[in-house]
Amino acid sequence: MDSDTLRKKFLEFFANREHQHTIVPSSSLIPDDPSVLLTTAGMQQFKPYFMGKADPMRDFGSKNTVSVQKSFRTSDIDEVGDESHLTFFEMLGNFSFGYKPGEPVSSTGGYFKKEAIGYGYDFIVKELGLRIDYVSVFEGDKEVPADTESEKIWKSLGIADVRRMGREDNFWGPTGIEGPCGPTTEIYVKSSEGKSIEIWNIVFNEFYCNSDKTSRKLEIPGVDTGMGLERLAMVVENVPTIFDTDLFSPLMAMMPYDMDIRRKRVFADHARGIVFLVSDGVRPSNKEAGYVLRRLLRRIIVYGEEGIDIKKAFKKILSLYCGFYPELNANAVDEVLNGEYQTFSRTLKRGMKELGEGSALDAKSAFRLYESYGLPYEIIKEAGGRRADNLRREDFDKEFERHRAVSRKGKEKKFGGHGLILHTGELKAANEEEVKKVTRLHTATHVLQASLRKVLGGEVRQAGSDITAQRTRFDFTFPRKITKEELRKVEDMANSVVERGFDVIMKEMAYEDAIRNGALAFFKEKYPDRVSVYSVVDENGEVFSQELCGGPHVKNTEEIGHITIVKEESSAAGIRRIRATVTP
Ligand code: SER
């Protein structure tokens, strides 16, 4: 069974008539929750439902959902290269929000331990025909009692080896500084090499952990499960490592025969992570998610010197994954690699030379190498050899943070401490006249985005917008300054759409259908199950622009009036900003 079949089987198993879960598409790797850098688990997009702040019946028509979630964990970065750790991975998960004891188990009733464990058992043993080696349950501590209920359920299913484990292994959450959390039960299966690996983590969200580390019992408990597709594929395909599964093997086969196996794996992991991060709008920078991306990029650029064609590797990844993830963006990946290569290759050789000389490396000297030559920690640690024996990631990170704090202070002084706030599609109009003007600007923004994409390429993606009765301000991903010539082309194209008078049509459809049809969605927005899609359509019915949007919009583009781009500038690393006005 290949991994594509596994994804489908998992979704179908939970969505079928018997189990009645609603399939929810993966959310972006850039989470809504500002307290977390990247999406690390399937449950993240469902946090409001676990907390009772959003209604799953309204949004999904069910209290139970299932997803294949793109996830990225920086915490495992030093482990990558072994048989089973990754930064980016796909997480299969089923979720239930709002179980009330006594209610019948159904899409409207939700479920808890007995069903969650039963479904896990059925999928692994009956659907996939695997043998469970052992399972673990929470052993209990001062705050949370031992999970004897799960233990009993497993035994009733005929699993004899139930191991009690501590908080470190069998307690999940919260993600970010606060959120749902609770005891877990985990399923272990033997690999082809006879090693036991954990494949499925079933969490019972019974508590809410506060930011001060105290916790309270959640009124309505929930279920959150996560199973790494790569590990599951490894045991199903009966291969010794995740890199031997069909998710990786075509990529591994492209690497030089005599390259060190660990380095091959790191390359494969990082290259895949880059493709997904860039496609979700992350751009290399020196902070937060952008810094994570930069480190991955620079490491594979260094490894590329061993004779790997990085562009070809990216193409292979895109071809392996674009079927399930239509959002993957080949142009953006290419541009980002070119850009980073240009920045980094200027200093790489000198940096590596310096790294090869001198005395022992500590956090300070390592950080100096990063600052002067852009060499990230991983490369220094690896290429520094014995001299980097005493170099620790925590110390390097501390040095990095100390340095950033100093430069942040300097900046705050300069700008008086005001941060930059992005408003997204907020209408700030007051009277009818203004509402009309804002509506025209709103449609103009769609027309401009489509024109930008046609002139500059598909990597242009909305990164924020703000519309007032005076102007629209639109932020979008793009790696460089836009030339005068290009701006003129965009403006001309937008105005020809106005002059030709294209119809603006609104249709309601399922979110998944909208995305499949190629409608643009703003990745920071949370979309409900059914969405409105606004299309701008030419005389022959050809779609010029298509976006998920709440409106309002004009009925025909001739109502917009003449569009003028008044300014183009950089708004953040990899993000450009334009301002435009409309005149009757
Ligand atoms: N949130 C848990 C995990 O990520 C289960 O999905 O392991």
Coordinates of C-alpha atoms in Angstrom, one line a residue, residues 172-382:
W172 CA 0.3 16.4 25.6
G173 CA 0.1 20.2 25.3
P174 CA -0.5 22.9 25.4
T175 CA 0.8 24.2 22.0
G176 CA 1.8 27.8 22.5
I177 CA 1.6 29.4 25.9
E178 CA -1.8 28.1 26.9
G179 CA -4.5 25.8 25.6
P180 CA -6.1 22.4 25.9
C181 CA -4.0 19.5 27.2
G182 CA -4.3 16.1 28.7
P183 CA -3.1 12.5 29.2
T184 CA -2.3 10.5 26.1
T185 CA -2.3 6.9 25.1
E186 CA 0.2 5.8 22.4
I187 CA 0.4 2.9 20.0
Y188 CA 3.7 1.2 19.2
V189 CA 4.4 -1.1 16.3
K190 CA 7.5 -3.0 15.4
S191 CA 9.5 -1.9 12.4
S192 CA 11.0 -4.2 9.8
E193 CA 14.2 -4.1 11.9
G194 CA 12.4 -5.3 15.0
K195 CA 12.5 -1.9 16.8
S196 CA 9.4 -0.6 18.4
I197 CA 8.3 2.8 17.1
E198 CA 5.5 5.0 18.3
I199 CA 3.1 5.7 15.5
W200 CA -0.1 7.1 17.0
N201 CA -0.7 9.5 19.8
I202 CA -4.2 9.7 21.1
V203 CA -4.8 12.7 23.4
F204 CA -7.7 13.2 25.7
N205 CA -8.1 16.9 26.2
E206 CA -9.5 16.9 29.6
F207 CA -7.8 20.0 30.9
Y208 CA -7.0 23.6 30.0
C209 CA -3.4 24.7 30.8
N210 CA -3.1 28.3 31.6
S211 CA 0.0 30.5 30.8
D212 CA 1.1 30.4 34.4
K213 CA 1.3 26.5 34.2
T214 CA -1.8 25.9 36.4
S215 CA -4.6 23.9 34.8
R216 CA -8.3 23.5 35.2
K217 CA -10.7 20.7 34.1
L218 CA -12.4 21.4 30.7
E219 CA -16.1 21.3 31.0
I220 CA -16.5 19.4 27.8
P221 CA -13.6 17.0 27.1
G222 CA -12.3 16.3 23.6
V223 CA -10.2 13.9 21.6
D224 CA -7.1 14.9 19.5
T225 CA -5.1 12.2 17.8
G226 CA -2.0 12.5 15.6
M227 CA -0.2 9.8 13.6
G228 CA 2.8 10.7 11.4
L229 CA 2.2 9.5 7.9
E230 CA 5.9 8.9 7.3
R231 CA 6.2 6.5 10.2
L232 CA 3.0 4.8 9.3
A233 CA 4.2 4.3 5.8
M234 CA 7.4 2.9 7.1
V235 CA 5.7 0.1 9.0
V236 CA 3.0 -0.5 6.3
E237 CA 5.6 -0.6 3.5
N238 CA 7.8 -2.7 5.8
V239 CA 11.0 -0.7 5.2
P240 CA 13.8 0.0 7.7
T241 CA 13.5 3.9 7.8
I242 CA 11.1 6.6 6.8
F243 CA 13.5 7.6 4.0
D244 CA 12.9 4.2 2.3
T245 CA 9.2 4.8 2.0
D246 CA 7.7 6.0 -1.3
L247 CA 7.4 9.5 0.3
F248 CA 11.2 9.8 0.1
S249 CA 12.8 7.1 -1.9
P250 CA 12.6 8.7 -5.4
L251 CA 14.3 11.8 -3.8
M252 CA 17.0 9.7 -2.0
A253 CA 17.8 7.9 -5.3
M254 CA 18.9 11.2 -6.8
M255 CA 21.7 11.8 -4.4
P256 CA 25.3 10.9 -5.0
Y257 CA 26.0 7.3 -4.3
D258 CA 28.9 7.9 -1.9
M259 CA 27.3 10.7 0.1
D260 CA 27.1 10.1 3.8
I261 CA 23.6 8.6 4.6
R262 CA 22.9 11.0 7.4
R263 CA 23.6 14.0 5.2
K264 CA 21.4 12.5 2.5
R265 CA 18.5 12.2 4.9
V266 CA 19.0 15.7 6.3
F267 CA 19.0 17.0 2.7
A268 CA 15.8 15.2 1.9
D269 CA 14.1 16.4 5.0
H270 CA 15.1 20.0 4.7
A271 CA 14.4 20.2 0.9
R272 CA 10.9 18.9 1.5
G273 CA 10.4 21.3 4.4
I274 CA 11.5 24.3 2.3
V275 CA 9.0 23.4 -0.5
F276 CA 6.2 23.4 1.9
L277 CA 7.2 26.5 4.0
V278 CA 7.8 28.6 0.9
S279 CA 4.5 27.5 -0.6
D280 CA 2.7 28.7 2.5
G281 CA 4.3 32.1 2.2
V282 CA 7.4 31.9 4.5
R283 CA 10.4 33.8 3.2
P284 CA 14.0 33.7 4.4
S285 CA 14.8 36.3 7.1
N286 CA 16.7 36.6 10.3
K287 CA 13.7 36.1 12.6
E288 CA 11.0 33.6 13.5
A289 CA 9.7 31.3 10.7
G290 CA 11.9 33.1 8.2
Y291 CA 15.0 32.2 10.2
V292 CA 14.0 28.6 10.3
L293 CA 13.6 28.6 6.6
R294 CA 16.9 30.3 6.1
R295 CA 18.7 27.7 8.1
L296 CA 17.2 24.8 6.1
L297 CA 18.1 26.6 2.9
R298 CA 21.7 27.3 3.8
R299 CA 22.3 23.8 5.0
I300 CA 21.1 22.3 1.7
I301 CA 23.1 24.8 -0.2
V302 CA 26.2 23.7 1.6
Y303 CA 25.3 20.0 1.0
G304 CA 24.5 20.8 -2.6
E305 CA 28.3 21.3 -3.1
E306 CA 28.6 17.5 -2.8
G307 CA 27.0 17.2 -6.2
I308 CA 23.3 17.4 -5.7
D309 CA 21.2 19.4 -8.2
I310 CA 19.1 21.3 -5.8
K311 CA 16.6 22.5 -8.4
K312 CA 16.1 19.0 -9.7
A313 CA 15.5 17.8 -6.1
F314 CA 12.8 20.5 -5.6
K315 CA 11.2 19.4 -8.9
K316 CA 11.1 15.9 -7.7
I317 CA 9.5 16.9 -4.4
L318 CA 6.9 19.0 -6.2
S319 CA 6.0 16.1 -8.4
L320 CA 5.7 13.7 -5.5
Y321 CA 3.4 16.0 -3.5
C322 CA 1.5 18.4 -5.8
G323 CA -1.3 15.8 -6.3
F324 CA -2.4 16.0 -2.6
Y325 CA -1.2 19.6 -2.0
P326 CA -2.3 21.8 -5.0
E327 CA -1.0 24.9 -3.1
L328 CA 2.6 23.9 -3.8
N329 CA 4.2 26.7 -5.7
A330 CA 7.1 25.8 -8.0
N331 CA 7.9 29.4 -9.0
A332 CA 8.1 30.7 -5.5
V333 CA 10.4 27.8 -4.5
D334 CA 12.7 28.6 -7.4
E335 CA 12.8 32.3 -6.7
V336 CA 13.5 31.8 -3.0
L337 CA 16.3 29.4 -3.8
N338 CA 17.9 31.8 -6.3
G339 CA 17.6 34.7 -3.9
E340 CA 19.1 32.9 -0.9
Y341 CA 21.8 31.4 -3.1
Q342 CA 22.8 34.8 -4.3
T343 CA 23.0 36.2 -0.7
F344 CA 24.7 33.3 0.8
S345 CA 27.1 32.1 -1.9
R346 CA 29.0 35.4 -1.7
T347 CA 30.2 34.7 1.8
L348 CA 29.9 30.9 2.0
K349 CA 33.5 30.1 0.7
R350 CA 35.2 32.6 2.9
G351 CA 33.1 31.5 5.9
M352 CA 33.9 27.8 5.4
K353 CA 37.6 28.7 5.1
E354 CA 37.5 30.6 8.3
L355 CA 35.6 27.8 9.9
G356 CA 38.3 25.4 8.9
E357 CA 41.0 27.3 10.7
G358 CA 41.6 28.7 14.2
S359 CA 41.0 27.5 17.7
A360 CA 38.0 25.8 19.5
L361 CA 34.6 27.2 18.7
D362 CA 32.3 28.5 21.4
A363 CA 28.9 30.2 21.2
K364 CA 30.5 33.7 20.7
S365 CA 32.9 32.7 17.9
A366 CA 30.2 30.6 16.3
F367 CA 27.8 33.5 16.4
R368 CA 30.4 35.7 14.8
L369 CA 30.7 33.3 11.9
Y370 CA 26.9 33.5 11.5
E371 CA 27.0 37.3 11.6
S372 CA 29.9 37.7 9.2
Y373 CA 29.3 34.9 6.8
G374 CA 25.8 33.7 7.3
L375 CA 26.8 30.2 8.4
P376 CA 24.0 28.7 10.6
Y377 CA 24.6 26.8 13.8
E378 CA 24.1 23.4 12.2
I379 CA 26.8 23.9 9.6
I380 CA 29.3 25.2 12.1
K381 CA 28.6 22.3 14.4
E382 CA 28.9 19.8 11.7

